[in-house]
Amino acid sequence: DREDSGQVRLAAAKALTGAHDLDALKALIGVVTDSHDRDRLRCFAAKALAGTTNAEALKELANVLQEKTNPWTVRHTVALALFGADNVDASQALQFVSTDQTDKKIVREAAAEALNGPERPEWLF
């Protein structure tokens, strides 16, 4: 609920980490895609979605990653959240961003690592 304080919403995003429930996934995606939310909250919601196999969630994350109007911090976190995703939308987005020389270097590098890394190292996220 957007009326709740930022701290409450942040705690809720953290609590939903690794959720598989469709409603929880939709709530997290709603935060990640909402450009009116604070970047920090959007990043926590993206982290909470790391490792999801839900196709709808992965497609939305891929869209956020590719849209340069989103802050680089959010896009960087989304790239890391997509690490190892076995999904066409995610793979295409990571490939596109990792090779886009007009994009911010840190985002390109995170996308390349997420696309090509054998497993996500702890320091990456």
CSV table of N, CA, C and O in Angstrom, one decimal, residues 3-121:
chain,number,residue,atom,x,y,z
A,3,GLU,N,0.3,4.1,0.8
A,3,GLU,CA,0.1,5.0,1.9
A,3,GLU,C,0.9,4.7,3.1
A,3,GLU,O,1.1,5.5,4.0
A,4,ASP,N,1.4,3.4,3.2
A,4,ASP,CA,2.3,3.0,4.3
A,4,ASP,C,3.6,3.7,4.2
A,4,ASP,O,4.1,4.2,3.1
A,5,SER,N,4.3,3.8,5.3
A,5,SER,CA,5.6,4.5,5.3
A,5,SER,C,6.6,3.7,4.5
A,5,SER,O,6.5,2.5,4.3
A,6,GLY,N,7.7,4.4,4.1
A,6,GLY,CA,8.7,3.7,3.4
A,6,GLY,C,9.4,2.6,4.1
A,6,GLY,O,9.7,1.6,3.6
A,7,GLN,N,9.5,2.8,5.5
A,7,GLN,CA,10.1,1.7,6.3
A,7,GLN,C,9.2,0.5,6.3
A,7,GLN,O,9.8,-0.7,6.3
A,8,VAL,N,7.9,0.6,6.4
A,8,VAL,CA,7.0,-0.5,6.4
A,8,VAL,C,7.1,-1.2,5.1
A,8,VAL,O,7.2,-2.5,5.0
A,9,ARG,N,7.1,-0.5,4.0
A,9,ARG,CA,7.1,-1.1,2.7
A,9,ARG,C,8.5,-1.8,2.4
A,9,ARG,O,8.5,-2.8,1.8
A,10,LEU,N,9.5,-1.2,2.9
A,10,LEU,CA,10.9,-1.8,2.8
A,10,LEU,C,10.9,-3.1,3.6
A,10,LEU,O,11.4,-4.1,3.1
A,11,ALA,N,10.4,-3.1,4.8
A,11,ALA,CA,10.3,-4.4,5.6
A,11,ALA,C,9.5,-5.4,4.9
A,11,ALA,O,9.8,-6.6,4.9
A,12,ALA,N,8.4,-5.0,4.3
A,12,ALA,CA,7.5,-6.0,3.6
A,12,ALA,C,8.3,-6.6,2.4
A,12,ALA,O,8.2,-7.8,2.1
A,13,ALA,N,9.0,-5.8,1.6
A,13,ALA,CA,9.8,-6.3,0.5
A,13,ALA,C,10.8,-7.3,0.9
A,13,ALA,O,11.0,-8.3,0.3
A,14,LYS,N,11.5,-6.9,2.0
A,14,LYS,CA,12.5,-7.9,2.6
A,14,LYS,C,11.9,-9.2,3.0
A,14,LYS,O,12.4,-10.3,2.8
A,15,ALA,N,10.7,-9.1,3.6
A,15,ALA,CA,10.0,-10.3,4.1
A,15,ALA,C,9.5,-11.2,3.0
A,15,ALA,O,9.4,-12.4,3.2
A,16,LEU,N,9.3,-10.6,1.8
A,16,LEU,CA,8.8,-11.4,0.7
A,16,LEU,C,9.9,-12.0,-0.1
A,16,LEU,O,9.7,-12.7,-1.1
A,17,THR,N,11.2,-11.9,0.3
A,17,THR,CA,12.3,-12.5,-0.4
A,17,THR,C,12.1,-14.0,-0.6
A,17,THR,O,11.8,-14.7,0.3
A,18,GLY,N,12.2,-14.4,-1.9
A,18,GLY,CA,12.1,-15.8,-2.2
A,18,GLY,C,10.7,-16.3,-2.3
A,18,GLY,O,10.4,-17.5,-2.4
A,19,ALA,N,9.7,-15.4,-2.2
A,19,ALA,CA,8.3,-15.8,-2.3
A,19,ALA,C,7.9,-16.5,-3.6
A,19,ALA,O,8.5,-16.1,-4.6
A,20,HIS,N,7.0,-17.4,-3.6
A,20,HIS,CA,6.6,-18.1,-4.8
A,20,HIS,C,5.1,-17.8,-5.0
A,20,HIS,O,4.6,-18.1,-6.1
A,21,ASP,N,4.4,-17.3,-4.0
A,21,ASP,CA,3.0,-17.0,-4.1
A,21,ASP,C,2.8,-15.9,-5.2
A,21,ASP,O,3.5,-14.9,-5.2
A,22,LEU,N,1.8,-16.1,-6.0
A,22,LEU,CA,1.5,-15.2,-7.1
A,22,LEU,C,1.2,-13.8,-6.7
A,22,LEU,O,1.7,-12.8,-7.3
A,23,ASP,N,0.4,-13.7,-5.6
A,23,ASP,CA,0.1,-12.3,-5.1
A,23,ASP,C,1.4,-11.6,-4.6
A,23,ASP,O,1.5,-10.4,-4.8
A,24,ALA,N,2.2,-12.3,-3.9
A,24,ALA,CA,3.5,-11.7,-3.4
A,24,ALA,C,4.3,-11.3,-4.6
A,24,ALA,O,4.9,-10.2,-4.6
A,25,LEU,N,4.5,-12.2,-5.6
A,25,LEU,CA,5.3,-11.8,-6.8
A,25,LEU,C,4.7,-10.6,-7.5
A,25,LEU,O,5.5,-9.7,-7.9
A,26,LYS,N,3.4,-10.5,-7.6
A,26,LYS,CA,2.8,-9.3,-8.3
A,26,LYS,C,3.0,-8.1,-7.4
A,26,LYS,O,3.3,-7.0,-8.0
A,27,ALA,N,3.0,-8.2,-6.1
A,27,ALA,CA,3.2,-7.0,-5.3
A,27,ALA,C,4.7,-6.5,-5.4
A,27,ALA,O,4.9,-5.3,-5.6
A,28,LEU,N,5.6,-7.4,-5.5
A,28,LEU,CA,7.0,-7.1,-5.6
A,28,LEU,C,7.3,-6.5,-7.0
A,28,LEU,O,7.9,-5.4,-7.1
A,29,ILE,N,6.7,-7.1,-8.0
A,29,ILE,CA,6.8,-6.5,-9.4
A,29,ILE,C,6.2,-5.1,-9.5
A,29,ILE,O,6.8,-4.2,-10.1
A,30,GLY,N,5.1,-4.9,-8.8
A,30,GLY,CA,4.4,-3.6,-8.8
A,30,GLY,C,5.4,-2.6,-8.2
A,30,GLY,O,5.4,-1.4,-8.7
A,31,VAL,N,6.2,-2.9,-7.2
A,31,VAL,CA,7.1,-2.0,-6.6
A,31,VAL,C,8.3,-1.7,-7.6
A,31,VAL,O,8.7,-0.6,-7.8
A,32,VAL,N,8.8,-2.8,-8.1
A,32,VAL,CA,10.0,-2.6,-9.0
A,32,VAL,C,9.7,-1.8,-10.2
A,32,VAL,O,10.5,-1.0,-10.7
A,33,THR,N,8.5,-1.9,-10.7
A,33,THR,CA,8.1,-1.2,-11.9
A,33,THR,C,7.5,0.2,-11.7
A,33,THR,O,7.3,1.0,-12.6
A,34,ASP,N,7.3,0.6,-10.4
A,34,ASP,CA,6.7,1.8,-10.1
A,34,ASP,C,7.7,2.9,-10.0
A,34,ASP,O,8.4,3.0,-9.0
A,35,SER,N,7.8,3.8,-11.0
A,35,SER,CA,8.8,4.8,-11.1
A,35,SER,C,8.5,5.9,-10.0
A,35,SER,O,9.4,6.7,-9.7
A,36,HIS,N,7.4,5.9,-9.3
A,36,HIS,CA,7.1,6.9,-8.3
A,36,HIS,C,7.7,6.4,-6.9
A,36,HIS,O,7.7,7.2,-6.0
A,37,ASP,N,8.0,5.1,-6.8
A,37,ASP,CA,8.6,4.6,-5.6
A,37,ASP,C,10.1,5.0,-5.5
A,37,ASP,O,10.8,5.3,-6.5
A,38,ARG,N,10.6,5.0,-4.3
A,38,ARG,CA,12.0,5.4,-4.1
A,38,ARG,C,12.9,4.3,-4.7
A,38,ARG,O,12.5,3.1,-4.6
A,39,ASP,N,14.0,4.7,-5.2
A,39,ASP,CA,14.9,3.8,-5.8
A,39,ASP,C,15.4,2.6,-4.8
A,39,ASP,O,15.5,1.5,-5.2
A,40,ARG,N,15.6,3.0,-3.6
A,40,ARG,CA,16.0,2.0,-2.6
A,40,ARG,C,15.0,0.9,-2.4
A,40,ARG,O,15.3,-0.3,-2.4
A,41,LEU,N,13.7,1.3,-2.4
A,41,LEU,CA,12.7,0.3,-2.2
A,41,LEU,C,12.6,-0.5,-3.5
A,41,LEU,O,12.4,-1.8,-3.4
A,42,ARG,N,12.7,0.1,-4.6
A,42,ARG,CA,12.6,-0.7,-5.9
A,42,ARG,C,13.8,-1.7,-5.9
A,42,ARG,O,13.6,-2.8,-6.4
A,43,CYS,N,14.9,-1.3,-5.5
A,43,CYS,CA,16.1,-2.2,-5.5
A,43,CYS,C,15.8,-3.4,-4.5
A,43,CYS,O,16.1,-4.6,-4.8
A,44,PHE,N,15.3,-3.1,-3.3
A,44,PHE,CA,15.0,-4.2,-2.4
A,44,PHE,C,13.9,-5.2,-3.0
A,44,PHE,O,14.0,-6.4,-2.8
A,45,ALA,N,13.0,-4.6,-3.7
A,45,ALA,CA,11.9,-5.5,-4.3
A,45,ALA,C,12.6,-6.3,-5.4
A,45,ALA,O,12.2,-7.5,-5.5
A,46,ALA,N,13.5,-5.8,-6.1
A,46,ALA,CA,14.2,-6.5,-7.2
A,46,ALA,C,15.0,-7.7,-6.6
A,46,ALA,O,15.0,-8.8,-7.0
A,47,LYS,N,15.7,-7.3,-5.5
A,47,LYS,CA,16.5,-8.4,-4.8
A,47,LYS,C,15.6,-9.5,-4.3
A,47,LYS,O,16.0,-10.7,-4.3
A,48,ALA,N,14.4,-9.1,-3.8
A,48,ALA,CA,13.5,-10.1,-3.3
A,48,ALA,C,13.0,-11.1,-4.4
A,48,ALA,O,12.6,-12.2,-4.1
A,49,LEU,N,13.1,-10.6,-5.6
A,49,LEU,CA,12.7,-11.5,-6.8
A,49,LEU,C,13.8,-12.3,-7.3
A,49,LEU,O,13.6,-13.1,-8.2
A,50,ALA,N,15.0,-12.1,-6.8
A,50,ALA,CA,16.2,-12.9,-7.3
A,50,ALA,C,15.9,-14.4,-7.2
A,50,ALA,O,15.4,-14.9,-6.2
A,51,GLY,N,16.1,-15.1,-8.3
A,51,GLY,CA,16.0,-16.5,-8.4
A,51,GLY,C,14.6,-17.0,-8.7
A,51,GLY,O,14.3,-18.2,-8.8
A,52,THR,N,13.7,-16.0,-8.9
A,52,THR,CA,12.3,-16.4,-9.3
A,52,THR,C,12.3,-17.2,-10.6
A,52,THR,O,13.1,-16.9,-11.5
A,53,THR,N,11.4,-18.1,-10.8
A,53,THR,CA,11.2,-18.8,-12.1
A,53,THR,C,9.9,-18.4,-12.7
A,53,THR,O,9.5,-18.9,-13.8
A,54,ASN,N,9.1,-17.5,-12.1
A,54,ASN,CA,7.9,-17.0,-12.6
A,54,ASN,C,8.1,-16.2,-13.9
A,54,ASN,O,8.8,-15.2,-13.9
A,55,ALA,N,7.5,-16.7,-15.0
A,55,ALA,CA,7.7,-16.1,-16.3
A,55,ALA,C,7.2,-14.6,-16.3
A,55,ALA,O,7.9,-13.8,-16.9
A,56,GLU,N,6.1,-14.3,-15.7
A,56,GLU,CA,5.6,-12.9,-15.7
A,56,GLU,C,6.5,-12.0,-15.0
A,56,GLU,O,6.8,-10.9,-15.4
A,57,ALA,N,7.0,-12.5,-13.8
A,57,ALA,CA,8.0,-11.7,-13.0
A,57,ALA,C,9.3,-11.4,-13.8
A,57,ALA,O,9.8,-10.3,-13.9
A,58,LEU,N,9.8,-12.5,-14.5
A,58,LEU,CA,11.0,-12.3,-15.2
A,58,LEU,C,10.8,-11.4,-16.4
A,58,LEU,O,11.7,-10.6,-16.7
A,59,LYS,N,9.7,-11.5,-17.1
A,59,LYS,CA,9.4,-10.5,-18.2
A,59,LYS,C,9.4,-9.1,-17.7
A,59,LYS,O,10.0,-8.2,-18.4
A,60,GLU,N,8.8,-8.8,-16.6
A,60,GLU,CA,8.7,-7.5,-16.1
A,60,GLU,C,10.1,-7.0,-15.6
A,60,GLU,O,10.4,-5.8,-15.9
A,61,LEU,N,10.9,-7.9,-15.0
A,61,LEU,CA,12.2,-7.5,-14.7
A,61,LEU,C,13.0,-7.2,-15.9
A,61,LEU,O,13.8,-6.2,-15.9
A,62,ALA,N,12.9,-8.0,-17.0
A,62,ALA,CA,13.6,-7.7,-18.2
A,62,ALA,C,13.2,-6.4,-18.8
A,62,ALA,O,14.1,-5.6,-19.3
A,63,ASN,N,11.9,-6.0,-18.7
A,63,ASN,CA,11.5,-4.7,-19.2
A,63,ASN,C,12.1,-3.6,-18.4
A,63,ASN,O,12.5,-2.6,-19.0
A,64,VAL,N,12.2,-3.7,-17.1
A,64,VAL,CA,12.8,-2.7,-16.3
A,64,VAL,C,14.3,-2.5,-16.6
A,64,VAL,O,14.8,-1.4,-16.7
A,65,LEU,N,14.9,-3.6,-16.8
A,65,LEU,CA,16.4,-3.6,-17.1
A,65,LEU,C,16.6,-2.9,-18.5
A,65,LEU,O,17.5,-2.1,-18.6
A,66,GLN,N,15.8,-3.1,-19.4
A,66,GLN,CA,16.0,-2.5,-20.8
A,66,GLN,C,15.6,-1.1,-20.9
A,66,GLN,O,16.1,-0.4,-21.8
A,67,GLU,N,14.8,-0.6,-20.0
A,67,GLU,CA,14.2,0.7,-20.1
A,67,GLU,C,15.2,1.7,-19.4
A,67,GLU,O,15.3,1.8,-18.2
A,68,LYS,N,15.9,2.5,-20.2
A,68,LYS,CA,16.9,3.4,-19.7
A,68,LYS,C,16.4,4.6,-18.9
A,68,LYS,O,17.1,5.3,-18.3
A,69,THR,N,15.1,4.8,-18.9
A,69,THR,CA,14.5,5.8,-18.1
A,69,THR,C,14.5,5.5,-16.6
A,69,THR,O,14.3,6.3,-15.8
A,70,ASN,N,14.7,4.2,-16.4
A,70,ASN,CA,14.8,3.7,-15.0
A,70,ASN,C,16.1,4.1,-14.4
A,70,ASN,O,17.1,4.1,-15.2
A,71,PRO,N,16.3,4.4,-13.2
A,71,PRO,CA,17.6,4.8,-12.6
A,71,PRO,C,18.6,3.6,-12.7
A,71,PRO,O,18.2,2.5,-12.7
A,72,TRP,N,19.8,4.0,-12.9
A,72,TRP,CA,20.8,2.9,-13.1
A,72,TRP,C,20.9,2.0,-11.9
A,72,TRP,O,21.2,0.8,-12.1
A,73,THR,N,20.7,2.6,-10.7
A,73,THR,CA,20.8,1.7,-9.5
A,73,THR,C,19.8,0.6,-9.5
A,73,THR,O,20.0,-0.5,-9.2
A,74,VAL,N,18.6,0.9,-10.0
A,74,VAL,CA,17.5,0.0,-10.1
A,74,VAL,C,17.8,-1.1,-11.2
A,74,VAL,O,17.7,-2.3,-11.0
A,75,ARG,N,18.3,-0.6,-12.3
A,75,ARG,CA,18.6,-1.4,-13.4
A,75,ARG,C,19.8,-2.4,-13.1
A,75,ARG,O,19.8,-3.5,-13.5
A,76,HIS,N,20.8,-1.9,-12.4
A,76,HIS,CA,21.9,-2.7,-11.9
A,76,HIS,C,21.4,-3.8,-11.0
A,76,HIS,O,21.8,-5.0,-11.2
A,77,THR,N,20.6,-3.5,-10.0
A,77,THR,CA,20.0,-4.5,-9.1
A,77,THR,C,19.2,-5.5,-9.9
A,77,THR,O,19.3,-6.7,-9.6
A,78,VAL,N,18.4,-5.0,-10.8
A,78,VAL,CA,17.6,-6.0,-11.6
A,78,VAL,C,18.5,-6.9,-12.4
A,78,VAL,O,18.2,-8.1,-12.5
A,79,ALA,N,19.5,-6.4,-13.0
A,79,ALA,CA,20.5,-7.3,-13.7
A,79,ALA,C,21.0,-8.4,-12.8
A,79,ALA,O,21.0,-9.6,-13.2
A,80,LEU,N,21.4,-8.0,-11.6
A,80,LEU,CA,21.9,-9.0,-10.6
A,80,LEU,C,20.8,-10.0,-10.2
A,80,LEU,O,21.0,-11.2,-10.1
A,81,ALA,N,19.6,-9.5,-10.1
A,81,ALA,CA,18.4,-10.4,-9.7
A,81,ALA,C,18.2,-11.4,-10.8
A,81,ALA,O,17.6,-12.5,-10.6
A,82,LEU,N,18.5,-11.1,-12.1
A,82,LEU,CA,18.3,-12.0,-13.2
A,82,LEU,C,19.4,-13.0,-13.4
A,82,LEU,O,19.3,-13.8,-14.3
A,83,PHE,N,20.4,-13.0,-12.5
A,83,PHE,CA,21.5,-13.9,-12.6
A,83,PHE,C,21.0,-15.3,-12.8
A,83,PHE,O,20.3,-15.8,-12.0
A,84,GLY,N,21.5,-15.9,-13.9
A,84,GLY,CA,21.2,-17.4,-14.2
A,84,GLY,C,19.7,-17.7,-14.5
A,84,GLY,O,19.4,-18.8,-14.5
A,85,ALA,N,18.9,-16.6,-14.8
A,85,ALA,CA,17.5,-16.9,-15.1
A,85,ALA,C,17.4,-17.7,-16.4
A,85,ALA,O,18.0,-17.4,-17.4
A,86,ASP,N,16.6,-18.8,-16.3
A,86,ASP,CA,16.4,-19.7,-17.4
A,86,ASP,C,15.1,-19.2,-18.1
A,86,ASP,O,14.1,-19.8,-18.0
A,87,ASN,N,15.2,-18.1,-18.8
A,87,ASN,CA,14.0,-17.5,-19.4
A,87,ASN,C,14.5,-16.7,-20.6
A,87,ASN,O,15.5,-15.9,-20.6
A,88,VAL,N,13.7,-16.8,-21.7
A,88,VAL,CA,14.1,-16.1,-23.0
A,88,VAL,C,14.1,-14.6,-22.8
A,88,VAL,O,15.0,-13.9,-23.2
A,89,ASP,N,13.1,-14.0,-22.1
A,89,ASP,CA,13.0,-12.6,-22.0
A,89,ASP,C,14.2,-12.0,-21.2
A,89,ASP,O,14.8,-11.0,-21.5
A,90,ALA,N,14.5,-12.7,-20.1
A,90,ALA,CA,15.6,-12.3,-19.2
A,90,ALA,C,16.9,-12.4,-20.0
A,90,ALA,O,17.7,-11.5,-20.0
A,91,SER,N,17.1,-13.5,-20.7
A,91,SER,CA,18.4,-13.7,-21.4
A,91,SER,C,18.6,-12.6,-22.5
A,91,SER,O,19.6,-12.1,-22.7
A,92,GLN,N,17.5,-12.4,-23.3
A,92,GLN,CA,17.5,-11.3,-24.3
A,92,GLN,C,17.8,-10.0,-23.7
A,92,GLN,O,18.6,-9.2,-24.3
A,93,ALA,N,17.2,-9.6,-22.6
A,93,ALA,CA,17.4,-8.3,-22.0
A,93,ALA,C,18.9,-8.2,-21.5
A,93,ALA,O,19.5,-7.2,-21.7
A,94,LEU,N,19.4,-9.3,-20.8
A,94,LEU,CA,20.7,-9.3,-20.3
A,94,LEU,C,21.7,-9.1,-21.5
A,94,LEU,O,22.7,-8.4,-21.4
A,95,GLN,N,21.5,-9.9,-22.6
A,95,GLN,CA,22.4,-9.8,-23.8
A,95,GLN,C,22.4,-8.4,-24.4
A,95,GLN,O,23.4,-7.9,-24.6
A,96,PHE,N,21.2,-7.8,-24.5
A,96,PHE,CA,21.1,-6.5,-25.1
A,96,PHE,C,21.8,-5.5,-24.2
A,96,PHE,O,22.6,-4.7,-24.8
A,97,VAL,N,21.5,-5.5,-23.0
A,97,VAL,CA,22.1,-4.5,-22.1
A,97,VAL,C,23.6,-4.7,-21.9
A,97,VAL,O,24.4,-3.7,-21.9
A,98,SER,N,24.1,-5.9,-21.9
A,98,SER,CA,25.5,-6.2,-21.7
A,98,SER,C,26.4,-5.7,-22.9
A,98,SER,O,27.6,-5.4,-22.7
A,99,THR,N,25.7,-5.6,-24.0
A,99,THR,CA,26.5,-5.2,-25.2
A,99,THR,C,26.2,-3.7,-25.7
A,99,THR,O,26.7,-3.3,-26.7
A,100,ASP,N,25.3,-3.0,-25.0
A,100,ASP,CA,24.9,-1.7,-25.3
A,100,ASP,C,26.0,-0.7,-24.8
A,100,ASP,O,25.9,-0.3,-23.7
A,101,GLN,N,26.8,-0.2,-25.7
A,101,GLN,CA,27.9,0.7,-25.3
A,101,GLN,C,27.4,2.0,-24.9
A,101,GLN,O,28.2,2.8,-24.4
A,102,THR,N,26.2,2.4,-25.1
A,102,THR,CA,25.7,3.7,-24.7
A,102,THR,C,25.1,3.6,-23.3
A,102,THR,O,24.8,4.6,-22.7
A,103,ASP,N,25.1,2.4,-22.7
A,103,ASP,CA,24.6,2.2,-21.4
A,103,ASP,C,25.7,2.4,-20.3
A,103,ASP,O,26.9,2.4,-20.7
A,104,LYS,N,25.3,2.6,-19.1
A,104,LYS,CA,26.3,2.8,-18.0
A,104,LYS,C,27.1,1.6,-17.8
A,104,LYS,O,26.6,0.4,-17.8
A,105,LYS,N,28.4,1.7,-17.7
A,105,LYS,CA,29.3,0.6,-17.6
A,105,LYS,C,29.0,-0.4,-16.5
A,105,LYS,O,29.0,-1.6,-16.7
A,106,ILE,N,28.6,0.1,-15.3
A,106,ILE,CA,28.3,-0.8,-14.2
A,106,ILE,C,27.1,-1.7,-14.5
A,106,ILE,O,27.0,-2.8,-14.1
A,107,VAL,N,26.1,-1.1,-15.2
A,107,VAL,CA,24.9,-1.9,-15.6
A,107,VAL,C,25.3,-2.9,-16.6
A,107,VAL,O,24.9,-4.1,-16.5
A,108,ARG,N,26.1,-2.5,-17.6
A,108,ARG,CA,26.6,-3.5,-18.6
A,108,ARG,C,27.3,-4.6,-18.0
A,108,ARG,O,27.1,-5.8,-18.4
A,109,GLU,N,28.2,-4.3,-17.1
A,109,GLU,CA,29.0,-5.4,-16.4
A,109,GLU,C,28.2,-6.3,-15.6
A,109,GLU,O,28.4,-7.5,-15.6
A,110,ALA,N,27.2,-5.8,-14.9
A,110,ALA,CA,26.3,-6.6,-14.1
A,110,ALA,C,25.5,-7.5,-15.0
A,110,ALA,O,25.3,-8.7,-14.7
A,111,ALA,N,25.0,-7.0,-16.1
A,111,ALA,CA,24.2,-7.8,-17.1
A,111,ALA,C,25.1,-8.9,-17.7
A,111,ALA,O,24.6,-10.1,-17.8
A,112,ALA,N,26.3,-8.6,-18.0
A,112,ALA,CA,27.2,-9.6,-18.6
A,112,ALA,C,27.5,-10.7,-17.6
A,112,ALA,O,27.5,-11.9,-17.9
A,113,GLU,N,27.8,-10.3,-16.3
A,113,GLU,CA,28.0,-11.3,-15.3
A,113,GLU,C,26.8,-12.2,-15.0
A,113,GLU,O,26.9,-13.4,-14.9
A,114,ALA,N,25.6,-11.5,-15.0
A,114,ALA,CA,24.4,-12.3,-14.8
A,114,ALA,C,24.1,-13.3,-16.0
A,114,ALA,O,23.5,-14.3,-15.8
A,115,LEU,N,24.5,-12.9,-17.2
A,115,LEU,CA,24.3,-13.7,-18.3
A,115,LEU,C,25.3,-14.9,-18.4
A,115,LEU,O,24.9,-16.0,-18.8
A,116,ASN,N,26.6,-14.6,-18.1
A,116,ASN,CA,27.6,-15.5,-18.4
A,116,ASN,C,28.2,-16.2,-17.2
A,116,ASN,O,29.0,-17.2,-17.3
A,117,GLY,N,27.9,-15.7,-16.0
A,117,GLY,CA,28.5,-16.3,-14.8
A,117,GLY,C,28.0,-17.7,-14.5
A,117,GLY,O,26.8,-18.0,-14.7
A,118,PRO,N,28.9,-18.6,-14.1
A,118,PRO,CA,28.4,-20.0,-13.8
A,118,PRO,C,27.5,-20.1,-12.5
A,118,PRO,O,26.5,-20.8,-12.5
A,119,GLU,N,27.8,-19.2,-11.6
A,119,GLU,CA,26.9,-19.1,-10.4
A,119,GLU,C,27.1,-17.7,-9.8
A,119,GLU,O,28.2,-17.2,-9.9
A,120,ARG,N,26.1,-17.2,-9.1
A,120,ARG,CA,26.2,-15.9,-8.6
A,120,ARG,C,27.1,-15.8,-7.4
A,120,ARG,O,26.8,-16.4,-6.3
A,121,PRO,N,28.2,-15.2,-7.5
A,121,PRO,CA,29.1,-15.0,-6.3
A,121,PRO,C,28.4,-14.1,-5.3
A,121,PRO,O,27.7,-13.2,-5.6
